[in-house]
PDB file of C-alpha atoms in Angstrom:
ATOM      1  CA  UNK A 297      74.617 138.551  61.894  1.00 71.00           C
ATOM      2  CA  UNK A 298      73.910 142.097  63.432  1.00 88.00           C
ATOM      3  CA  UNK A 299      71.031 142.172  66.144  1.00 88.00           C
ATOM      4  CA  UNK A 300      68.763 143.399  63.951  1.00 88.00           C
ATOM      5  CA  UNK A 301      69.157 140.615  61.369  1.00 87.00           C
ATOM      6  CA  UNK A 302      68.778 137.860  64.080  1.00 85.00           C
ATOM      7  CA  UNK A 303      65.950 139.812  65.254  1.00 88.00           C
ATOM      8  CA  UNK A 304      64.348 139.489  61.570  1.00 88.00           C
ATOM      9  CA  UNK A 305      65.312 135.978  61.172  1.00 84.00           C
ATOM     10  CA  UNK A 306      63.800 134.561  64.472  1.00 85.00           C
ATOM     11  CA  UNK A 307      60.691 136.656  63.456  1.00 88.00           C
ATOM     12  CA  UNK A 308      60.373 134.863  59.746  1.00 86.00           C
ATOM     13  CA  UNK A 309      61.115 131.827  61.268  1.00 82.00           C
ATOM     14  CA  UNK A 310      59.914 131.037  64.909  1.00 85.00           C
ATOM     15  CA  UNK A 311      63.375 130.118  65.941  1.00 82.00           C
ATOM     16  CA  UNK A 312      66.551 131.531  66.992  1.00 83.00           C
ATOM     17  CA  UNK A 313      69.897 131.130  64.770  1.00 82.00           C
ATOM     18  CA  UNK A 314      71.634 129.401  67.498  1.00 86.00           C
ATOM     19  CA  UNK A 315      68.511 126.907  67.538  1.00 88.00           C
ATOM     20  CA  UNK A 316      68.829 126.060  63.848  1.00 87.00           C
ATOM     21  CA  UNK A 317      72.942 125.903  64.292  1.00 90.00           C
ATOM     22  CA  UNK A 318      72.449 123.227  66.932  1.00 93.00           C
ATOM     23  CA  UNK A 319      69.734 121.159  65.044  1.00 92.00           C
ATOM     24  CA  UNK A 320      71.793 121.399  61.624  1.00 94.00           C
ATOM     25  CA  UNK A 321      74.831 119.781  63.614  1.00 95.00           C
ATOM     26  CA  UNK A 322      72.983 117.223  65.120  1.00 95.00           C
ATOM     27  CA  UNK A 323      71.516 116.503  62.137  1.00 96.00           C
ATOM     28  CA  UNK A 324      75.236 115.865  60.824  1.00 97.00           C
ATOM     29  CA  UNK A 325      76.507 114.162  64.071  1.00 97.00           C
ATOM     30  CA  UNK A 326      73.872 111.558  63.828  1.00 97.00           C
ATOM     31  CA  UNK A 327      74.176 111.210  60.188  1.00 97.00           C
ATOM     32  CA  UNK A 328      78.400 111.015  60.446  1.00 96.00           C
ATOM     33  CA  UNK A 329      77.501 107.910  63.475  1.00 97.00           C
ATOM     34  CA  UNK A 330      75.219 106.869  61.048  1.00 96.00           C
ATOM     35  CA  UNK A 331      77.442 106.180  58.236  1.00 97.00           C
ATOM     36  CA  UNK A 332      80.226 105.216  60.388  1.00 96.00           C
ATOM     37  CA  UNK A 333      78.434 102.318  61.432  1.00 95.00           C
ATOM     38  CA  UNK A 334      77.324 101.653  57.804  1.00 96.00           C
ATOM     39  CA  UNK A 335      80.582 101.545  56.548  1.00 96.00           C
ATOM     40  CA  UNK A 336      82.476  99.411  59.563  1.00 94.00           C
ATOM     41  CA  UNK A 337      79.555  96.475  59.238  1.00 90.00           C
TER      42      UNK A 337
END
């Protein structure tokens, strides 16, 4: 994104794209460790 698109996008949102980038991974780390567990029980 240019500077002026991240600068739009942390004003719609109230968060930076690289703070929505690490929250959407962790979201899929834990659910991957999640699942992994599920399926080795």
């Amino acid at each position: 994104m240019t500077p002026a698109q991240s600068a739009a996008f942390q004003a719609g949102s109230g968060i930076t794209p690289g703070t929505l980038l690490t929250g959407i991974a962790g979201v899929v780390l834990v659910l991957a460790f999640v699942w992994v567990i599920w399926v080795t029980l």
